[in-house]
Each structure stands twice: as C-alpha cells, then as structure tokens.
Amino acid sequence: MHSEMNPVAGVDRRTFVKTLSAAGLGIAALSAVPSSLAQAATAPRRRRYAIVGLGSRYRMYQSAIEGAYKEHAELVAVCDLNAGRVKLSQKRSAAAGAKIPAGYAHTDFEKMIRETKPDYVIVTTVDATHDDYLVRAMELGCDTITEKPMTTTPEKCQRILDARQRTGKQVRVLFNYRYSPPRTQVKDILMSGEIGEVLSVDFHWMLNTTHGADYFRRWHGEKKNSGGLMIHKATHHFDLVNWWLGAVPVSVTATGKREFYTPAMAKRFGLQSHHERCHTCPEQAKCGLALDLKGNAELKEIYLDNESYDGYFRDQCVFNPRIDIEDTMNVIVGYDNHATLSYSLNAFNAWEGYHIAFNGTKGRLEHTIVEQVYANGTTSQDSQGAIADGGVTTRIIPLRGAPRKIEAWTGTGSHGGGDKVMLDDMFLPSPPADKYQRAADERAGANSMLIGAAANICFKNGQPVDVQKLVKNLARPDYAPMPSRTGPIPMPERAKIVRG
C-alpha cells in the first residue's frame, strides 16, 4: 500500500512557521473590474498538497487532487527515495493535464516543504517511517494526513501525540472502511439501539492466498517495517470495532504464530526450497503463489522498471526465512464500556472477507462481507477491497424473535465505495455534516494501532497488556452517541417450550 521509504535523516528541531497574506478588495473596487476577475479574486484559495511515498496507494490521492477535486486542491510536490517513481508520478500529472509537481528525494523532505509551502503533507510511506514525516511536517507548519496505520510502535505513537500537542497542527488518519456504505449501515443500526447495548463482539477476518500472500512478499513481511499484520492490516479492523462501539480499548490478550508462509511449507508444497524472488525463481512455474511482475503492466511500471534506483523487490518469496510476521492471530480486547472483542486474523484462507457478530441486550446483529480477489497494485484502484457481487449479508435476530434480513447499503468503487466518500470528506471545502463522525485523527489512529502493538507484546511474553499505559496523554476520540448502558431495557418475551 505504501512506497519503500527511508526515515528523514539528519534533521534538526527548528520550527518553520508558515505565514499567509491576502490582499483585501473593497466592494467599490470589485465593482470596477469584470465579474470573472472579481469572482477569481474572491474564490477560495486551493489547498496545497505534497505527497511523500510513491508506491501503489498514493495514486488514489494524486488522481483525486488532479481530477475530481482540482477546483479545491493542487498537488505541488512529490517525494520518494526512488527517483524513478518520482518521475513516474510527474508523468501521471502530465497525462492528467495537471501542473507537474516538483519532485524531491526523501533526503530533501525539509527542502520540499520550504520551497513548495504545502498546506497538507500526505504520508503514504512504509509504516515504520510515518512518524518521521508526520512529526517533521507538523514542526515545519503543515497539517498532515496519513495512511493507516498511523505508526507501528508505542514509542513512535508517543512522538506523534507529543508533536500534535506541541505544534497544534492536525493529524488525520485515513480509515476508509468507516466510509464503506454497508459498514456505515452497521454503525447506524448499532446507534439506533435495535439490539440494545453491545456486550460482546465476535470478529473473524480472512485473507485468501492471493491478497494474504501479498503481505509476505513485500516489505510488510518484516515487523521492523510494518509492525506485522496485527498493525498494518488489523488496525483497519480494530478501528472499525472501536468506532462501531464508540469505545476505547483497555486490555489485550493475544496469541500469534506463522505456520503457512515458511520454508518448511515450501517443501511440503513440493518445492526444492525458498528463493529470493519470483522474477528469477527457478521453480516459478511450479509455485502457485508466484507473482509475475512482467505480466502486470502497473506493477512492472511502478516496481520492476525502477528497481535500479533502490534495489527493492516487489516479488520476494513468500516462503523466505527473512519473514518474521505472523499468519495466524487471535486476540481478546476489553473495552472501557465493558464490551469484549474476540478477534481472529488468518492470512491463508479459502475466501477473502469477514464475519462479525454483535451480541446485545436486545438481540444480535450478524454481518458478513465477501471481498473480491486482488493483490495490491495488480488491478484497478476500484477493485481494491471491492465487495463481491451479493457479498454483503446482514441480519438482526431479536432475543426470542425471528431473524430479519437487512437490505445492504451499497456504493461503487474501491473498498466497497468507501474511498469516494472519504475523498469527498477530505478534499471538499465544505463536506456534508456526518452524524457517524467517520473522520479520524491521531486519537483514533493511536487507539487502533495500540491494540496491535499490545498484541505484538503479548505474542512475546504471553501476558495481558494494559493498552492505555503504552502511551501518555492520549485523549478519547470523538464518537457518535450510542445507546445508554444504564437505562431500562425490555424484558425478553417468555420462552415457548415445545413439549416432545
């Protein structure tokens, strides 16, 4: 999802404060000029954006800024450690008929901000480097937007929280699953109180051997880069539950292991051994998990054609012993409202998607989504995280009542239609009011990734982890109102006992 980036190197801590000035025009002066010029003079200034990290995911933001939202936004700079991908990004701007953004190496990040003066810096780099760019951008006077996860460790999280408090600049964390219509519908049902207050949640997420395997062949396969799937992938899921419940996590117990993507499994599949990468693998024809970079135009353009600049291989062997992330994980989370989450994530399943059940004081909500098969960057942006045809099933089962199927809310495009709604919320100057409060900041970003960080700690020592003690000064996120957990509730109907 992100580009291969290095941290900012050798930066100091001076603060760069941006100043903006605007010339005021009186009513009389405006009446003396043509109406078109008067409108231009009073039109809101377009927001200026810079993007750091030019892997596959950044393309959605570049396309949005230079396409649907070009009246409100402009891309002024792009930054990456790979000069080839910087050129490719500029080529995309030219093809879109947009002004070509200035291109910078990652070592010139501060120079980029000083010279191009962005209002916002969008961070889509390797997860473990998010904190470097977010903190420095805020110190230099910019608001920030970051792909999930916000960061990978409690220490990095603390750096971001401290910089946010110290500078007063914004940190927005992009959780596009919140905006997906069927997932927003779940929030709507829970807010309505139809199943009462939620006491427990059972959540099972499945990654298949197309999408799931892709995390093991990229930089994500090493925890020093991604924090493992508990952070890189599950932060989506933990944020959904936090947001659905309107609660914050307080305790985590977890177990994790890797048994599928291993050198031993390669031999059990009939291969002689693991190898460095698919592109040069002598057993590629025999491996059902091989990725053909040459055979996919987008991956070839972004990665294979630009390997000479940074030496990054997009198609590393999924059975390589370099991998240190888990493929099988189970987590128990306790919340401040006393709800409990039982969660599992498996990265080698027969289908892609999830099943979740909310057990409430008035009934049960069951929700299942089957997602389309894809590997990141191998298909169009609209296919990423897209829901399979007829893939949404939602039903409510009242206590001692008949189940009722719910007609799913629908959307179009990537991530079940969530990306388009999220982009409107990001780039429109006056986005619609949102009763679900889907926009997320550093507080939500922290509370989701800290569950994964706590799980990683628990994987090592086997002891429960107090989530809120992992960082200091973490305020509670803003959540939409949820049903009361202290008011009266209706008595269930008397059970009808059928005599045999």
Short mmCIF file of N, CA and C in Angstrom, two decimals, residues 275-423:
data_model
loop_
_atom_site.label_atom_id
_atom_site.label_comp_id
_atom_site.label_asym_id
_atom_site.label_seq_id
_atom_site.Cartn_x
_atom_site.Cartn_y
_atom_site.Cartn_z
N HIS A 275 13.30 -19.17 -2.29
CA HIS A 275 14.22 -18.44 -3.16
C HIS A 275 14.13 -16.96 -2.84
N GLU A 276 14.93 -16.14 -3.52
CA GLU A 276 14.95 -14.72 -3.21
C GLU A 276 13.69 -14.02 -3.70
N ARG A 277 13.30 -14.29 -4.95
CA ARG A 277 12.18 -13.58 -5.54
C ARG A 277 11.59 -14.40 -6.68
N CYS A 278 10.37 -14.02 -7.08
CA CYS A 278 9.69 -14.75 -8.15
C CYS A 278 10.32 -14.52 -9.52
N HIS A 279 10.78 -13.30 -9.76
CA HIS A 279 11.26 -12.91 -11.09
C HIS A 279 12.41 -13.79 -11.57
N THR A 280 13.25 -14.24 -10.65
CA THR A 280 14.41 -15.06 -11.02
C THR A 280 14.31 -16.47 -10.45
N CYS A 281 13.15 -16.86 -9.95
CA CYS A 281 12.99 -18.15 -9.28
C CYS A 281 13.03 -19.30 -10.28
N PRO A 282 13.90 -20.30 -10.08
CA PRO A 282 13.95 -21.44 -10.99
C PRO A 282 12.73 -22.35 -10.89
N GLU A 283 11.95 -22.17 -9.81
CA GLU A 283 10.76 -23.01 -9.62
C GLU A 283 9.47 -22.22 -9.79
N GLN A 284 9.52 -21.06 -10.45
CA GLN A 284 8.35 -20.20 -10.57
C GLN A 284 7.17 -20.93 -11.20
N ALA A 285 7.42 -21.75 -12.20
CA ALA A 285 6.34 -22.44 -12.90
C ALA A 285 5.61 -23.43 -12.00
N LYS A 286 6.26 -23.88 -10.95
CA LYS A 286 5.67 -24.87 -10.04
C LYS A 286 4.97 -24.23 -8.85
N CYS A 287 5.16 -22.93 -8.65
CA CYS A 287 4.67 -22.26 -7.44
C CYS A 287 3.36 -21.53 -7.71
N GLY A 288 2.31 -21.95 -7.03
CA GLY A 288 1.02 -21.30 -7.20
C GLY A 288 0.91 -19.94 -6.54
N LEU A 289 1.91 -19.56 -5.74
CA LEU A 289 1.90 -18.27 -5.07
C LEU A 289 2.85 -17.27 -5.73
N ALA A 290 3.42 -17.63 -6.87
CA ALA A 290 4.36 -16.75 -7.57
C ALA A 290 3.64 -15.53 -8.13
N LEU A 291 4.35 -14.40 -8.17
CA LEU A 291 3.83 -13.16 -8.74
C LEU A 291 4.65 -12.79 -9.96
N ASP A 292 3.99 -12.60 -11.09
CA ASP A 292 4.67 -12.27 -12.34
C ASP A 292 4.67 -10.76 -12.54
N LEU A 293 5.76 -10.10 -12.17
CA LEU A 293 5.84 -8.65 -12.33
C LEU A 293 5.80 -8.24 -13.79
N LYS A 294 6.44 -9.00 -14.64
CA LYS A 294 6.46 -8.66 -16.07
C LYS A 294 5.07 -8.75 -16.68
N GLY A 295 4.25 -9.63 -16.13
CA GLY A 295 2.93 -9.85 -16.71
C GLY A 295 1.87 -8.86 -16.27
N ASN A 296 2.20 -7.94 -15.36
CA ASN A 296 1.25 -6.94 -14.92
C ASN A 296 1.80 -5.55 -15.22
N ALA A 297 1.12 -4.82 -16.08
CA ALA A 297 1.64 -3.55 -16.57
C ALA A 297 1.87 -2.54 -15.44
N GLU A 298 0.94 -2.47 -14.49
CA GLU A 298 1.07 -1.47 -13.43
C GLU A 298 2.24 -1.79 -12.50
N LEU A 299 2.35 -3.06 -12.09
CA LEU A 299 3.46 -3.43 -11.21
C LEU A 299 4.79 -3.30 -11.91
N LYS A 300 4.82 -3.65 -13.17
CA LYS A 300 6.06 -3.52 -13.94
C LYS A 300 6.50 -2.06 -13.98
N GLU A 301 5.54 -1.16 -14.23
CA GLU A 301 5.86 0.25 -14.35
C GLU A 301 6.33 0.85 -13.03
N ILE A 302 5.63 0.51 -11.93
CA ILE A 302 5.95 1.10 -10.64
C ILE A 302 7.21 0.51 -10.04
N TYR A 303 7.35 -0.83 -10.14
CA TYR A 303 8.41 -1.51 -9.39
C TYR A 303 9.52 -2.09 -10.25
N LEU A 304 9.19 -3.02 -11.14
CA LEU A 304 10.23 -3.71 -11.87
C LEU A 304 11.09 -2.75 -12.68
N ASP A 305 10.46 -1.78 -13.33
CA ASP A 305 11.20 -0.83 -14.16
C ASP A 305 12.05 0.14 -13.34
N ASN A 306 11.81 0.21 -12.02
CA ASN A 306 12.52 1.18 -11.18
C ASN A 306 13.36 0.54 -10.09
N GLU A 307 13.61 -0.75 -10.21
CA GLU A 307 14.42 -1.44 -9.19
C GLU A 307 15.84 -0.89 -9.09
N SER A 308 16.36 -0.40 -10.19
CA SER A 308 17.76 0.05 -10.19
C SER A 308 18.00 1.23 -9.27
N TYR A 309 16.93 1.96 -8.92
CA TYR A 309 17.09 3.15 -8.09
C TYR A 309 17.23 2.82 -6.60
N ASP A 310 16.55 1.76 -6.13
CA ASP A 310 16.58 1.48 -4.69
C ASP A 310 16.79 0.01 -4.35
N GLY A 311 16.77 -0.87 -5.35
CA GLY A 311 17.01 -2.28 -5.10
C GLY A 311 15.87 -3.01 -4.41
N TYR A 312 14.69 -2.42 -4.41
CA TYR A 312 13.54 -3.05 -3.76
C TYR A 312 12.87 -4.03 -4.70
N PHE A 313 12.67 -5.27 -4.22
CA PHE A 313 11.99 -6.30 -4.99
C PHE A 313 10.54 -6.42 -4.50
N ARG A 314 9.60 -6.16 -5.38
CA ARG A 314 8.17 -6.24 -5.06
C ARG A 314 7.68 -7.69 -4.97
N ASP A 315 8.47 -8.64 -5.51
CA ASP A 315 8.03 -10.03 -5.62
C ASP A 315 8.92 -10.98 -4.84
N GLN A 316 9.21 -10.64 -3.60
CA GLN A 316 10.05 -11.51 -2.77
C GLN A 316 9.30 -12.81 -2.45
N CYS A 317 10.06 -13.87 -2.21
CA CYS A 317 9.49 -15.19 -1.97
C CYS A 317 8.69 -15.21 -0.67
N VAL A 318 7.46 -15.73 -0.74
CA VAL A 318 6.60 -15.76 0.44
C VAL A 318 7.06 -16.81 1.45
N PHE A 319 7.98 -17.68 1.07
CA PHE A 319 8.49 -18.71 1.97
C PHE A 319 9.88 -18.38 2.52
N ASN A 320 10.35 -17.17 2.27
CA ASN A 320 11.71 -16.78 2.65
C ASN A 320 11.84 -16.66 4.17
N PRO A 321 12.94 -17.12 4.75
CA PRO A 321 13.11 -17.01 6.20
C PRO A 321 13.29 -15.59 6.71
N ARG A 322 13.45 -14.59 5.83
CA ARG A 322 13.52 -13.19 6.28
C ARG A 322 12.23 -12.79 6.97
N ILE A 323 11.12 -13.46 6.65
CA ILE A 323 9.80 -13.09 7.16
C ILE A 323 9.73 -13.35 8.66
N ASP A 324 9.24 -12.37 9.41
CA ASP A 324 9.09 -12.57 10.85
C ASP A 324 7.71 -12.14 11.35
N ILE A 325 6.74 -12.00 10.44
CA ILE A 325 5.38 -11.65 10.85
C ILE A 325 4.53 -12.92 10.95
N GLU A 326 3.45 -12.85 11.69
CA GLU A 326 2.57 -13.99 11.89
C GLU A 326 1.56 -14.12 10.75
N ASP A 327 1.07 -15.34 10.54
CA ASP A 327 -0.01 -15.54 9.58
C ASP A 327 -1.29 -16.05 10.24
N THR A 328 -1.24 -16.31 11.56
CA THR A 328 -2.39 -16.81 12.31
C THR A 328 -2.43 -16.10 13.66
N MET A 329 -3.50 -15.33 13.93
CA MET A 329 -3.54 -14.49 15.13
C MET A 329 -4.92 -14.51 15.78
N ASN A 330 -4.93 -14.53 17.11
CA ASN A 330 -6.17 -14.47 17.89
C ASN A 330 -6.00 -13.46 19.02
N VAL A 331 -7.01 -12.61 19.21
CA VAL A 331 -6.89 -11.50 20.15
C VAL A 331 -8.18 -11.35 20.95
N ILE A 332 -8.05 -11.08 22.24
CA ILE A 332 -9.18 -10.71 23.10
C ILE A 332 -8.93 -9.27 23.57
N VAL A 333 -9.93 -8.40 23.35
CA VAL A 333 -9.80 -6.99 23.73
C VAL A 333 -10.93 -6.64 24.70
N GLY A 334 -10.56 -6.01 25.80
CA GLY A 334 -11.55 -5.47 26.72
C GLY A 334 -11.66 -3.97 26.54
N TYR A 335 -12.89 -3.44 26.60
CA TYR A 335 -13.14 -2.02 26.35
C TYR A 335 -13.57 -1.28 27.61
N ASP A 336 -13.46 0.05 27.54
CA ASP A 336 -13.81 0.86 28.70
C ASP A 336 -15.29 0.84 29.01
N ASN A 337 -16.14 0.40 28.06
CA ASN A 337 -17.57 0.26 28.33
C ASN A 337 -17.94 -1.17 28.73
N HIS A 338 -16.90 -1.98 29.00
CA HIS A 338 -17.03 -3.37 29.46
C HIS A 338 -17.42 -4.34 28.35
N ALA A 339 -17.52 -3.89 27.11
CA ALA A 339 -17.70 -4.82 25.99
C ALA A 339 -16.39 -5.60 25.78
N THR A 340 -16.52 -6.78 25.17
CA THR A 340 -15.37 -7.63 24.91
C THR A 340 -15.36 -8.02 23.44
N LEU A 341 -14.18 -7.95 22.83
CA LEU A 341 -13.99 -8.35 21.43
C LEU A 341 -13.17 -9.64 21.37
N SER A 342 -13.66 -10.61 20.63
CA SER A 342 -12.90 -11.81 20.29
C SER A 342 -12.61 -11.74 18.79
N TYR A 343 -11.31 -11.65 18.43
CA TYR A 343 -10.92 -11.35 17.05
C TYR A 343 -9.91 -12.38 16.55
N SER A 344 -10.04 -12.75 15.28
CA SER A 344 -9.03 -13.60 14.65
C SER A 344 -8.70 -13.08 13.27
N LEU A 345 -7.44 -13.28 12.87
CA LEU A 345 -6.97 -12.91 11.53
C LEU A 345 -6.11 -14.06 11.00
N ASN A 346 -6.50 -14.58 9.84
CA ASN A 346 -5.75 -15.65 9.18
C ASN A 346 -5.45 -15.23 7.76
N ALA A 347 -4.21 -15.45 7.32
CA ALA A 347 -3.74 -14.90 6.05
C ALA A 347 -3.61 -15.95 4.94
N PHE A 348 -4.28 -17.08 5.07
CA PHE A 348 -4.14 -18.14 4.05
C PHE A 348 -5.46 -18.85 3.82
N ASN A 349 -6.55 -18.10 3.83
CA ASN A 349 -7.87 -18.71 3.78
C ASN A 349 -8.39 -18.94 2.37
N ALA A 350 -9.52 -19.66 2.32
CA ALA A 350 -10.13 -20.01 1.04
C ALA A 350 -10.97 -18.88 0.46
N TRP A 351 -11.32 -17.89 1.28
CA TRP A 351 -12.05 -16.73 0.77
C TRP A 351 -11.60 -15.48 1.51
N GLU A 352 -11.94 -14.34 0.94
CA GLU A 352 -11.49 -13.04 1.44
C GLU A 352 -12.67 -12.27 2.01
N GLY A 353 -12.52 -11.82 3.24
CA GLY A 353 -13.58 -11.03 3.84
C GLY A 353 -13.69 -11.29 5.32
N TYR A 354 -14.89 -11.06 5.88
CA TYR A 354 -15.03 -11.20 7.32
C TYR A 354 -16.44 -11.56 7.72
N HIS A 355 -16.55 -12.05 8.95
CA HIS A 355 -17.85 -12.26 9.60
C HIS A 355 -17.75 -11.66 11.00
N ILE A 356 -18.75 -10.87 11.36
CA ILE A 356 -18.77 -10.26 12.68
C ILE A 356 -20.17 -10.38 13.27
N ALA A 357 -20.22 -10.57 14.57
CA ALA A 357 -21.50 -10.65 15.28
C ALA A 357 -21.42 -9.78 16.53
N PHE A 358 -22.44 -8.94 16.72
CA PHE A 358 -22.56 -8.09 17.91
C PHE A 358 -23.66 -8.69 18.79
N ASN A 359 -23.32 -9.02 20.01
CA ASN A 359 -24.29 -9.59 20.95
C ASN A 359 -24.77 -8.51 21.90
N GLY A 360 -26.03 -8.12 21.75
CA GLY A 360 -26.57 -7.01 22.52
C GLY A 360 -27.62 -7.43 23.52
N THR A 361 -28.03 -6.49 24.35
CA THR A 361 -29.01 -6.76 25.39
C THR A 361 -30.42 -6.98 24.83
N LYS A 362 -30.65 -6.61 23.57
CA LYS A 362 -31.96 -6.80 22.96
C LYS A 362 -31.91 -7.73 21.75
N GLY A 363 -30.72 -8.20 21.39
CA GLY A 363 -30.63 -9.09 20.23
C GLY A 363 -29.22 -9.16 19.69
N ARG A 364 -29.11 -9.70 18.50
CA ARG A 364 -27.81 -9.96 17.88
C ARG A 364 -27.80 -9.43 16.45
N LEU A 365 -26.71 -8.77 16.08
CA LEU A 365 -26.51 -8.29 14.72
C LEU A 365 -25.38 -9.10 14.08
N GLU A 366 -25.67 -9.77 12.98
CA GLU A 366 -24.68 -10.54 12.24
C GLU A 366 -24.42 -9.88 10.90
N HIS A 367 -23.15 -9.78 10.53
CA HIS A 367 -22.77 -9.04 9.33
C HIS A 367 -21.58 -9.73 8.67
N THR A 368 -21.74 -10.06 7.39
CA THR A 368 -20.69 -10.75 6.64
C THR A 368 -20.43 -10.03 5.33
N ILE A 369 -19.15 -9.86 4.97
CA ILE A 369 -18.80 -9.31 3.66
C ILE A 369 -17.76 -10.22 3.01
N VAL A 370 -18.03 -10.61 1.77
CA VAL A 370 -17.07 -11.35 0.95
C VAL A 370 -16.47 -10.36 -0.05
N GLU A 371 -15.15 -10.23 -0.03
CA GLU A 371 -14.48 -9.27 -0.91
C GLU A 371 -13.94 -9.96 -2.16
N GLN A 372 -13.75 -9.18 -3.21
CA GLN A 372 -13.20 -9.69 -4.45
C GLN A 372 -11.73 -10.05 -4.27
N VAL A 373 -11.26 -10.98 -5.10
CA VAL A 373 -9.87 -11.40 -5.06
C VAL A 373 -8.99 -10.36 -5.75
N TYR A 374 -7.93 -9.91 -5.07
CA TYR A 374 -6.98 -9.00 -5.69
C TYR A 374 -5.68 -9.02 -4.91
N ALA A 375 -4.60 -8.59 -5.58
CA ALA A 375 -3.34 -8.31 -4.91
C ALA A 375 -3.03 -6.84 -5.14
N ASN A 376 -2.47 -6.17 -4.15
CA ASN A 376 -2.31 -4.73 -4.20
C ASN A 376 -1.53 -4.27 -5.43
N GLY A 377 -2.14 -3.35 -6.19
CA GLY A 377 -1.47 -2.79 -7.36
C GLY A 377 -1.62 -3.60 -8.62
N THR A 378 -2.23 -4.81 -8.54
CA THR A 378 -2.33 -5.65 -9.73
C THR A 378 -3.61 -5.41 -10.50
N THR A 379 -4.54 -4.64 -9.92
CA THR A 379 -5.81 -4.35 -10.56
C THR A 379 -6.08 -2.86 -10.46
N SER A 380 -7.19 -2.41 -11.03
CA SER A 380 -7.53 -1.00 -10.96
C SER A 380 -7.80 -0.61 -9.52
N GLN A 381 -7.69 0.69 -9.25
CA GLN A 381 -7.94 1.19 -7.90
C GLN A 381 -9.35 0.82 -7.42
N ASP A 382 -10.32 0.78 -8.34
CA ASP A 382 -11.69 0.48 -7.95
C ASP A 382 -11.85 -0.96 -7.47
N SER A 383 -10.91 -1.85 -7.82
CA SER A 383 -11.03 -3.24 -7.43
C SER A 383 -10.47 -3.51 -6.04
N GLN A 384 -9.69 -2.59 -5.49
CA GLN A 384 -9.04 -2.84 -4.22
C GLN A 384 -10.07 -2.82 -3.09
N GLY A 385 -10.16 -3.97 -2.40
CA GLY A 385 -11.11 -4.08 -1.31
C GLY A 385 -12.55 -4.06 -1.74
N ALA A 386 -12.80 -4.25 -3.04
CA ALA A 386 -14.17 -4.21 -3.54
C ALA A 386 -14.96 -5.42 -3.06
N ILE A 387 -16.26 -5.23 -2.87
CA ILE A 387 -17.13 -6.28 -2.37
C ILE A 387 -17.61 -7.14 -3.55
N ALA A 388 -17.59 -8.45 -3.36
CA ALA A 388 -18.07 -9.36 -4.40
C ALA A 388 -19.56 -9.15 -4.63
N ASP A 389 -20.02 -9.48 -5.82
CA ASP A 389 -21.45 -9.37 -6.13
C ASP A 389 -22.25 -10.21 -5.13
N GLY A 390 -23.22 -9.58 -4.49
CA GLY A 390 -24.02 -10.27 -3.50
C GLY A 390 -23.25 -10.66 -2.26
N GLY A 391 -22.13 -9.97 -2.02
CA GLY A 391 -21.22 -10.37 -0.95
C GLY A 391 -21.56 -9.85 0.43
N VAL A 392 -22.63 -9.05 0.57
CA VAL A 392 -22.98 -8.50 1.88
C VAL A 392 -24.21 -9.21 2.44
N THR A 393 -24.09 -9.71 3.64
CA THR A 393 -25.22 -10.31 4.34
C THR A 393 -25.30 -9.70 5.73
N THR A 394 -26.44 -9.12 6.05
CA THR A 394 -26.65 -8.52 7.36
C THR A 394 -28.02 -8.94 7.87
N ARG A 395 -28.08 -9.37 9.12
CA ARG A 395 -29.37 -9.73 9.69
C ARG A 395 -29.39 -9.42 11.18
N ILE A 396 -30.59 -9.17 11.67
CA ILE A 396 -30.82 -8.88 13.08
C ILE A 396 -31.67 -10.01 13.66
N ILE A 397 -31.25 -10.54 14.81
CA ILE A 397 -32.00 -11.59 15.48
C ILE A 397 -32.39 -11.07 16.86
N PRO A 398 -33.65 -10.68 17.05
CA PRO A 398 -34.07 -10.21 18.37
C PRO A 398 -33.99 -11.34 19.40
N LEU A 399 -33.90 -10.99 20.68
CA LEU A 399 -33.99 -12.02 21.70
C LEU A 399 -35.34 -12.72 21.58
N ARG A 400 -35.31 -14.03 21.38
CA ARG A 400 -36.52 -14.84 21.27
C ARG A 400 -37.45 -14.34 20.17
N GLY A 401 -36.86 -13.83 19.08
CA GLY A 401 -37.65 -13.38 17.94
C GLY A 401 -37.12 -13.97 16.66
N ALA A 402 -37.83 -13.75 15.57
CA ALA A 402 -37.45 -14.29 14.27
C ALA A 402 -36.36 -13.41 13.64
N PRO A 403 -35.36 -14.01 12.99
CA PRO A 403 -34.31 -13.23 12.30
C PRO A 403 -34.90 -12.37 11.19
N ARG A 404 -34.27 -11.24 10.95
CA ARG A 404 -34.72 -10.32 9.89
C ARG A 404 -33.52 -9.91 9.06
N LYS A 405 -33.58 -10.17 7.75
CA LYS A 405 -32.51 -9.77 6.86
C LYS A 405 -32.61 -8.28 6.57
N ILE A 406 -31.46 -7.64 6.46
CA ILE A 406 -31.37 -6.21 6.20
C ILE A 406 -30.85 -6.00 4.79
N GLU A 407 -31.55 -5.17 4.01
CA GLU A 407 -31.05 -4.84 2.68
C GLU A 407 -29.85 -3.92 2.82
N ALA A 408 -28.74 -4.32 2.24
CA ALA A 408 -27.47 -3.63 2.45
C ALA A 408 -27.42 -2.29 1.73
N TRP A 409 -26.84 -1.30 2.40
CA TRP A 409 -26.49 -0.06 1.72
C TRP A 409 -25.35 -0.36 0.74
N THR A 410 -25.37 0.29 -0.39
CA THR A 410 -24.38 -0.02 -1.42
C THR A 410 -23.62 1.23 -1.85
N GLY A 411 -22.47 0.98 -2.47
CA GLY A 411 -21.65 2.05 -3.04
C GLY A 411 -20.84 1.48 -4.19
N THR A 412 -20.16 2.32 -4.90
CA THR A 412 -19.34 1.86 -6.02
C THR A 412 -17.89 2.28 -5.80
N GLY A 413 -16.99 1.51 -6.41
CA GLY A 413 -15.58 1.85 -6.33
C GLY A 413 -14.85 1.04 -5.28
N SER A 414 -13.62 1.46 -5.03
CA SER A 414 -12.73 0.70 -4.16
C SER A 414 -13.19 0.73 -2.71
N HIS A 415 -12.83 -0.34 -1.99
CA HIS A 415 -13.18 -0.52 -0.58
C HIS A 415 -14.67 -0.35 -0.34
N GLY A 416 -15.44 -1.03 -1.19
CA GLY A 416 -16.89 -1.06 -1.02
C GLY A 416 -17.56 0.28 -1.19
N GLY A 417 -16.94 1.19 -1.93
CA GLY A 417 -17.48 2.53 -2.10
C GLY A 417 -17.00 3.51 -1.05
N GLY A 418 -16.17 3.04 -0.13
CA GLY A 418 -15.72 3.90 0.96
C GLY A 418 -14.74 4.97 0.53
N ASP A 419 -13.87 4.66 -0.44
CA ASP A 419 -12.84 5.61 -0.83
C ASP A 419 -13.44 6.91 -1.37
N LYS A 420 -14.48 6.82 -2.20
CA LYS A 420 -15.08 8.02 -2.78
C LYS A 420 -15.69 8.91 -1.68
N VAL A 421 -16.40 8.31 -0.75
CA VAL A 421 -17.00 9.09 0.34
C VAL A 421 -15.91 9.73 1.19
N MET A 422 -14.84 8.98 1.45
CA MET A 422 -13.73 9.52 2.24
C MET A 422 -13.04 10.67 1.52
N LEU A 423 -12.85 10.54 0.21
CA LEU A 423 -12.19 11.60 -0.54
C LEU A 423 -13.03 12.88 -0.55
#
